[in-house]
Short mmCIF file of C-alpha atoms in Angstrom, two decimals:
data_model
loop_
_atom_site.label_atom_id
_atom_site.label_comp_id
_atom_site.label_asym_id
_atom_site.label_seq_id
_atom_site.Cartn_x
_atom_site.Cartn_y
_atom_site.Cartn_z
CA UNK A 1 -0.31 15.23 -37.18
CA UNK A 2 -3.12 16.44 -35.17
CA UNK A 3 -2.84 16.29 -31.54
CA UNK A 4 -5.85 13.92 -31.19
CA UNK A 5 -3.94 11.78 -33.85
CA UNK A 6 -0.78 11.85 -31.46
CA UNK A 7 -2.94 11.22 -28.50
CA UNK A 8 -4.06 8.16 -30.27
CA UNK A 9 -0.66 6.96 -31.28
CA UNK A 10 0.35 7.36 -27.93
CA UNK A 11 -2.39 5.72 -26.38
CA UNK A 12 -2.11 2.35 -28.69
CA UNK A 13 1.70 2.65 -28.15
CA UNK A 14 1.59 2.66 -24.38
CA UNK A 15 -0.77 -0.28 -24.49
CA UNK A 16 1.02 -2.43 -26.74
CA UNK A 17 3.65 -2.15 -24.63
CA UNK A 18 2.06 -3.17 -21.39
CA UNK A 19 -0.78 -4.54 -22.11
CA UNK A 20 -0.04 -8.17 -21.91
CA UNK A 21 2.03 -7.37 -18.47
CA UNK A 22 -1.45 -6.34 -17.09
CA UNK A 23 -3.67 -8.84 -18.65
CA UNK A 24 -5.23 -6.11 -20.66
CA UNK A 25 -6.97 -7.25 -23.67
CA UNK A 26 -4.54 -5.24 -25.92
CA UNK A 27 -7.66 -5.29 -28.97
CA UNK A 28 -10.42 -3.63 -27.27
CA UNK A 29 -11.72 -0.05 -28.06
CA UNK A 30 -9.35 3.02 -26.38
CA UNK A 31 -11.30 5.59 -24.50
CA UNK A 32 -11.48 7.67 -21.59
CA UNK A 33 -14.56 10.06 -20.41
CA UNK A 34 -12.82 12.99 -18.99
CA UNK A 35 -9.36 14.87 -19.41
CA UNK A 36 -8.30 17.68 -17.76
CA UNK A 37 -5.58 18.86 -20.18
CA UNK A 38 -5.12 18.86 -24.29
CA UNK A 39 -1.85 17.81 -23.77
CA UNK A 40 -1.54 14.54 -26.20
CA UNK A 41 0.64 12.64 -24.21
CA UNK A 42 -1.29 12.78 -20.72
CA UNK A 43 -4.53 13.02 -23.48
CA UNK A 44 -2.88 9.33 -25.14
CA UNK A 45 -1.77 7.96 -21.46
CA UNK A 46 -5.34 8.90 -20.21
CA UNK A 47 -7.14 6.39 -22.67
CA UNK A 48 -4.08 4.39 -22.45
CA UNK A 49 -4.21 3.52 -18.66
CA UNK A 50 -8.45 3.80 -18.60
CA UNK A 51 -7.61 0.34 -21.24
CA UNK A 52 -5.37 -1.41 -18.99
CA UNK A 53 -8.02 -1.47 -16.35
CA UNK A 54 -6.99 1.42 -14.01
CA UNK A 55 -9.70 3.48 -12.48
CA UNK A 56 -10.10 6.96 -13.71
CA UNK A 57 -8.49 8.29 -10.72
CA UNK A 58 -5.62 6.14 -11.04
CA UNK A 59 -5.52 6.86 -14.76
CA UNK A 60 -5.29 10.56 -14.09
CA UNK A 61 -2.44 10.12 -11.75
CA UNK A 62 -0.81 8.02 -14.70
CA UNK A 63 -1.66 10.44 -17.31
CA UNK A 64 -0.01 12.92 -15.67
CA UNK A 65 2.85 11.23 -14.31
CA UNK A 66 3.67 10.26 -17.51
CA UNK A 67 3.40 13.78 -19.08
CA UNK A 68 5.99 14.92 -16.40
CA UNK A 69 8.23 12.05 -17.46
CA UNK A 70 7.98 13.46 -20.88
CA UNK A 71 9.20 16.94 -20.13
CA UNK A 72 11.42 15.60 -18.09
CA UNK A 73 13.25 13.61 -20.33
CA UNK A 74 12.60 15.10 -23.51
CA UNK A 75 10.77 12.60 -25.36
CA UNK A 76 7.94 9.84 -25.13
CA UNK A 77 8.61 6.04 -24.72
CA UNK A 78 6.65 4.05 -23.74
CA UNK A 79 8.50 1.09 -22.81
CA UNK A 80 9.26 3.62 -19.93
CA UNK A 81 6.39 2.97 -17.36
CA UNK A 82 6.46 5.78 -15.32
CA UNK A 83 8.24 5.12 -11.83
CA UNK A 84 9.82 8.11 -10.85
CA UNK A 85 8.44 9.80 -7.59
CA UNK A 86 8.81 13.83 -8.99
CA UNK A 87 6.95 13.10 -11.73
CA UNK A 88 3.91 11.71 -9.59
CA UNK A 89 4.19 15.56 -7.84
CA UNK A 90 5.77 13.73 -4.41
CA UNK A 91 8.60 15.36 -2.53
CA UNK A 92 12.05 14.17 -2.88
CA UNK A 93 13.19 10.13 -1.87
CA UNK A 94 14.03 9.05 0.73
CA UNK A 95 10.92 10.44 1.99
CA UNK A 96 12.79 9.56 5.75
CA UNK A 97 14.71 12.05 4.94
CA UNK A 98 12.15 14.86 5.09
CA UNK A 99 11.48 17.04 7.88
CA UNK A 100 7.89 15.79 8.76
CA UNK A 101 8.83 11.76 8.22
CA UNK A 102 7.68 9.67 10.77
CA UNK A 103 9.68 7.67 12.84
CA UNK A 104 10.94 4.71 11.06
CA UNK A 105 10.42 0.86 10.78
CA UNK A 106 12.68 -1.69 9.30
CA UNK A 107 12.77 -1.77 5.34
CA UNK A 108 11.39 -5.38 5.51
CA UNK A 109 9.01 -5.72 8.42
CA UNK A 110 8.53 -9.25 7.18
CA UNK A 111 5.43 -11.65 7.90
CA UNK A 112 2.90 -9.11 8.99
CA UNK A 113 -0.02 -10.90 11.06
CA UNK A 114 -3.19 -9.30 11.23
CA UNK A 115 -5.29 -10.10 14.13
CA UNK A 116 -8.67 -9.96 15.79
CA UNK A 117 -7.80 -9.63 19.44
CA UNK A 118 -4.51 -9.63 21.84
CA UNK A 119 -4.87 -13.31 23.05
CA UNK A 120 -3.95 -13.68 19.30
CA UNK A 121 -1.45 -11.04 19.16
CA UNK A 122 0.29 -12.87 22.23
CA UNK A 123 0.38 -16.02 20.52
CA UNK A 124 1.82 -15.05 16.85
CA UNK A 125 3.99 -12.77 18.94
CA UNK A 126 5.68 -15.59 20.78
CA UNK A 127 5.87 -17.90 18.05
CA UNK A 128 8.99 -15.21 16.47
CA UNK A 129 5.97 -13.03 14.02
CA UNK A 130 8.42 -9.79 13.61
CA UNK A 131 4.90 -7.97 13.03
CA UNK A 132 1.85 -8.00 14.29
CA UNK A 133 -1.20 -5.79 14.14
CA UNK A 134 -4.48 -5.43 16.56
CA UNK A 135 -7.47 -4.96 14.33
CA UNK A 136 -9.96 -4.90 17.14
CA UNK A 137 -13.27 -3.93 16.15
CA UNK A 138 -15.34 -2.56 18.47
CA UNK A 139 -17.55 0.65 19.26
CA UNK A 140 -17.45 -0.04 23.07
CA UNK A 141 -14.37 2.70 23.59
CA UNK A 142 -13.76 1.02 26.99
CA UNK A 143 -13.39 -2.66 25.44
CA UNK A 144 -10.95 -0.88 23.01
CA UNK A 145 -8.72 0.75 25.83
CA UNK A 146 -8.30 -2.77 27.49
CA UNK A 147 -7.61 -4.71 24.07
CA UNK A 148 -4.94 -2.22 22.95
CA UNK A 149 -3.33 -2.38 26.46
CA UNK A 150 -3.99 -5.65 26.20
CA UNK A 151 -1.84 -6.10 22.91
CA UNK A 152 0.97 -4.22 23.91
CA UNK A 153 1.55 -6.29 27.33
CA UNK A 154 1.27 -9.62 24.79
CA UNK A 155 4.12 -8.22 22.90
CA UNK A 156 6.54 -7.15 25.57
CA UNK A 157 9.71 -8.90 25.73
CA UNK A 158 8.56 -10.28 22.26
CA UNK A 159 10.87 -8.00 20.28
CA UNK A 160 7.59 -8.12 18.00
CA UNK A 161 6.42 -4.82 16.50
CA UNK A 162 3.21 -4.01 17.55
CA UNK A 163 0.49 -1.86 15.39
CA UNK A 164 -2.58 -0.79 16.25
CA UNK A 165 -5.51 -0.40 13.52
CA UNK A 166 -7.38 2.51 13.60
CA UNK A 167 -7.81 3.71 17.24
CA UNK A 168 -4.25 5.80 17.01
CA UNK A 169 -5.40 7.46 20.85
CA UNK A 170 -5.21 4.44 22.32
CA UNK A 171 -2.22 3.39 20.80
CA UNK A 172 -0.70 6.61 21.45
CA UNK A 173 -1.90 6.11 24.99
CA UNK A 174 -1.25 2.65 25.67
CA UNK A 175 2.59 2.85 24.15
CA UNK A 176 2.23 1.23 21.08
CA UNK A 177 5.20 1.02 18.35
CA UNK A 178 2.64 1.78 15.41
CA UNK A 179 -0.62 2.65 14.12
CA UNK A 180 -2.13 1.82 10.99
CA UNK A 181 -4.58 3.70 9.08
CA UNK A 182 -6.72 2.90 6.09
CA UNK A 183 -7.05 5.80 3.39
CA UNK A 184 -10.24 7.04 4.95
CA UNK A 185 -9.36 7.22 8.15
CA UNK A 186 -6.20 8.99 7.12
CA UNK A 187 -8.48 11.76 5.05
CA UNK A 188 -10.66 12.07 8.28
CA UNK A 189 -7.61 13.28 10.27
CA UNK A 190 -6.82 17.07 10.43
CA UNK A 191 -3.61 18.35 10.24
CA UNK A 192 -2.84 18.77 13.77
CA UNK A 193 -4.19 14.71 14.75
CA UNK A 194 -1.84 13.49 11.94
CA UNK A 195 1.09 15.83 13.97
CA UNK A 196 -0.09 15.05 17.07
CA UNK A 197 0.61 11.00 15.98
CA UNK A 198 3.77 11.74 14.48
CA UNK A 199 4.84 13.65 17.96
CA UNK A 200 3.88 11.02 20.35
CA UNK A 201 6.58 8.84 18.39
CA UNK A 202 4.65 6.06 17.09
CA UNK A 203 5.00 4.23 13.14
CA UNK A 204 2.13 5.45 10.79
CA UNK A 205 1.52 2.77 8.27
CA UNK A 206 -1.32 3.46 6.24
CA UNK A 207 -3.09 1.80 3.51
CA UNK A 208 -3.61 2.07 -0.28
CA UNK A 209 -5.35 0.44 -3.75
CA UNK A 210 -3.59 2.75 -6.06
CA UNK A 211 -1.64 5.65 -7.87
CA UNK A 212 -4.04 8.34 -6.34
CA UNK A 213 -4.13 6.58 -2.67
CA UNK A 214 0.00 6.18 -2.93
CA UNK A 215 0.49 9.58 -4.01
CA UNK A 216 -2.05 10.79 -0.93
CA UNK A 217 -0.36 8.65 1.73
CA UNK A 218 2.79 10.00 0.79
CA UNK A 219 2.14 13.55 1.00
CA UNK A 220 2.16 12.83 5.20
CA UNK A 221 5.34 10.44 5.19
CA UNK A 222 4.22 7.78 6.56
CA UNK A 223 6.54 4.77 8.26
CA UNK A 224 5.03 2.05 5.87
CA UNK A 225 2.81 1.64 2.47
CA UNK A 226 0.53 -1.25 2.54
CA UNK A 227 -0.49 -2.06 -1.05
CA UNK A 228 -3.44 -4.21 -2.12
CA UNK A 229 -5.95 -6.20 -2.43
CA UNK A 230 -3.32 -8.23 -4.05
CA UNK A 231 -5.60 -10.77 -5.48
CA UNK A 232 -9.46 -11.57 -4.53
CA UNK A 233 -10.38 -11.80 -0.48
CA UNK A 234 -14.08 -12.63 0.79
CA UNK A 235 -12.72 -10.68 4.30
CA UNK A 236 -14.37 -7.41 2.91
CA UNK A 237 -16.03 -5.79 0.04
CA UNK A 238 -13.17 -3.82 -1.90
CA UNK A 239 -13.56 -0.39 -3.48
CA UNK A 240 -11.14 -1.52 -5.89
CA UNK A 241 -11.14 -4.61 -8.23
CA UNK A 242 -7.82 -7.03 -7.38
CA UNK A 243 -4.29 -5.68 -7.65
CA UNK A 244 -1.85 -8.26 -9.37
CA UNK A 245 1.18 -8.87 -9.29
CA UNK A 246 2.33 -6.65 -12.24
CA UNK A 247 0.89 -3.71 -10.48
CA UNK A 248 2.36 -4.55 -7.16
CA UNK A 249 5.76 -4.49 -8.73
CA UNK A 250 5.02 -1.23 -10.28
CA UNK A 251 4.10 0.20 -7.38
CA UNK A 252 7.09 -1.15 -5.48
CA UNK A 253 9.06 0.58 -7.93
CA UNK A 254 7.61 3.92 -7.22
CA UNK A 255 7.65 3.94 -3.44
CA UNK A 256 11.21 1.94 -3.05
CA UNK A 257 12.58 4.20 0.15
CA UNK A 258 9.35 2.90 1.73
CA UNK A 259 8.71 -0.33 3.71
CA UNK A 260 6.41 -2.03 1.61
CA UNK A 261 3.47 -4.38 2.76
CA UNK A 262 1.68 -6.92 0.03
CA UNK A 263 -1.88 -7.72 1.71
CA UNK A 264 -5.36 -9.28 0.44
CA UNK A 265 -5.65 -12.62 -0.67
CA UNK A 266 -2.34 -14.33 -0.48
CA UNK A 267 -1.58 -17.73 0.48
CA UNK A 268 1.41 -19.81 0.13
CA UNK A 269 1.43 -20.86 -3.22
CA UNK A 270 1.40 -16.81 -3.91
CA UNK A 271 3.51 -15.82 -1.83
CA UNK A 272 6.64 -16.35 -3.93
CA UNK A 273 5.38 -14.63 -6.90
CA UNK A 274 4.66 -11.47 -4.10
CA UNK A 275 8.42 -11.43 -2.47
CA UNK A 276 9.49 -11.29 -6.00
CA UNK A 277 8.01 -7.78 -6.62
CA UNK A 278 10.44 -6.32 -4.35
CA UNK A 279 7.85 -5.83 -1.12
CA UNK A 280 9.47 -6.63 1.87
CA UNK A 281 6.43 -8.02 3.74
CA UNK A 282 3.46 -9.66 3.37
CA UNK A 283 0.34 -9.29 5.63
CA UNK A 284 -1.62 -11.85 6.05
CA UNK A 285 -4.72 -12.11 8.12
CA UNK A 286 -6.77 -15.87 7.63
CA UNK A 287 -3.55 -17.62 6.28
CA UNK A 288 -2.79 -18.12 10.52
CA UNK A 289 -5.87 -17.78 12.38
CA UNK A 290 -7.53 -20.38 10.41
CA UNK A 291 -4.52 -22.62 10.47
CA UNK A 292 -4.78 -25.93 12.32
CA UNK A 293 -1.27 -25.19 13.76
CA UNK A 294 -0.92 -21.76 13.34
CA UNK A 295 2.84 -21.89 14.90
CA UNK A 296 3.46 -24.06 12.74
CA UNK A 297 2.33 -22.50 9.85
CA UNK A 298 3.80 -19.09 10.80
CA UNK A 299 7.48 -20.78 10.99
CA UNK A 300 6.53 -22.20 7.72
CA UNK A 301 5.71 -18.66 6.04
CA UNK A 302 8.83 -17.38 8.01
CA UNK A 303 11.30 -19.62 6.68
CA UNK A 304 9.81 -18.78 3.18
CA UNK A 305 10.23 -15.63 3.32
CA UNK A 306 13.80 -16.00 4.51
CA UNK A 307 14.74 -18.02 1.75
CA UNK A 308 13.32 -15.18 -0.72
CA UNK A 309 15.37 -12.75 1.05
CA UNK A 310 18.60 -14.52 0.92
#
């Protein structure tokens, strides 16, 4: 056979097999635009992935991942979903383990409470949230400084963990456990910021929609992965249609040696169907604020997620 012709077999192979698991239509026309290789399998895995709905980024990272597995083990299947970390090009597991890791956090931060301001922060912090993060948006720098320092007074004697969204000087400043970083902001840091973050001591989470944006958080060893949207939110406009729950648990199976965090969308009724992909938290962010009793409600989501973890 021709190498297009095994590119093709692979491509219909890989989506017979997991099409249905990502609610692809397994029928429709097999394609992709670009390649960057001849080799048939990436070639195959390429059109394969570009079916199942991945983004051609993602679908590179796939294509190529799954050419590595190949070599690596000799011979295509494609039952075998690729969901080994060499093969995506990242440095050995457990990625603590490497000399530039940053400090760690527990494997299972639990509920993860994203908030608008430290009077909230104070209040989800008291009511026993293990983790809560400051997403204070503001471009008054001084209103920043005095909401961070804010935040982390709210959570002393807590024994909450405290991140800080985006401004990582303050945080650094105001003695913060963690910072949290969204994929641009990380790509906007030089070298030396990233070093000078990890130095001061503090948790880098950072977060990511994908293969390519797990793969590029990884290369700086972060603390924590947050993966998502998980399923549709109205909070922002995403880059990135939603996630699902087959691709979370692909993705936890990738990055397992990382704390994982499932955010965007999820409620209660989701939530089991999210613990059961293996993350060990779940961030939520209107689920309490918006909550006629949101003490209530936070026990509620606690004790849930206790009883998944049991």
């Amino acid at each position: 056979m021709s190498a297009s012709t095994d590119a093709r077999a692979v491509a219909h192979a890989i989506v017979a097999a997991h099409g249905l698991r990502f609610g692809a239509i397994t029928a429709a026309a097999i394609s992709a635009s670009s390649f960057s290789s001849d080799n048939p399998v990436y070639r195959g895995a390429k059109q394969a992935c570009i079916a199942l709905g991945f983004i051609e980024i993602d679908a590179e990272c796939l294509a190529r991942a799954w050419q590595a597995q190949t070599a690596r083990t000799g011979a295509f299947d494609a039952n075998q979903w690729p969901a080994t970390p060499a093969d995506f090009g990242m440095r050995p597991f457990p990625p603590t383990a490497r000399d530039d890791a940053f400090a760690p956090c527990p494997e299972r931060l639990g509920l993860y409470a994203v908030l608008p301001d430290a009077q909230w922060v104070g209040r989800m912090a008291r009511a026993g949230v293990p983790t809560v993060q400051l997403r204070f948006k503001s471009d008054d720098a001084a209103a920043v400084e005095r909401e961070v320092r804010a935040a982390v007074d709210a959570v002393r004697g807590t024994g909450a963990l405290l991140f800080i969204n985006d401004h990582w000087q303050t945080a650094i400043a105001a003695g913060a456990y963690g910072v949290h970083l969204g994929q641009e902001d990380l790509d906007a840091l030089a070298t030396e910021q990233v070093r000078q973050i990890r130095d001061a001591g503090l948790r880098l989470g950072v977060s990511t929609h994908g293969y390519a944006e797990m793969v590029r958080a990884d290369a700086v060893s972060p603390s924590y992965i947050a993966m998502g949207a998980v399923y549709p939110t109205t909070l922002k406009k995403m880059a990135t249609a939603p996630q699902g729950v087959a691709r979370l648990a692909a993705y936890a199976r990738l990055l397992h040696g990382y704390p994982q965090v499932g955010i965007g969308g999820i409620d209660a009724v989701r939530l089991p169907e999210v613990l059961a992909t293996g993350v060990g938290s779940v961030a939520v962010v209107r689920a309490l604020v918006t909550a006629e009793d949101p003490e209530a409600t936070a026990a509620q989501w606690m004790a849930a997620m206790g009883a998944a973890s049991a």
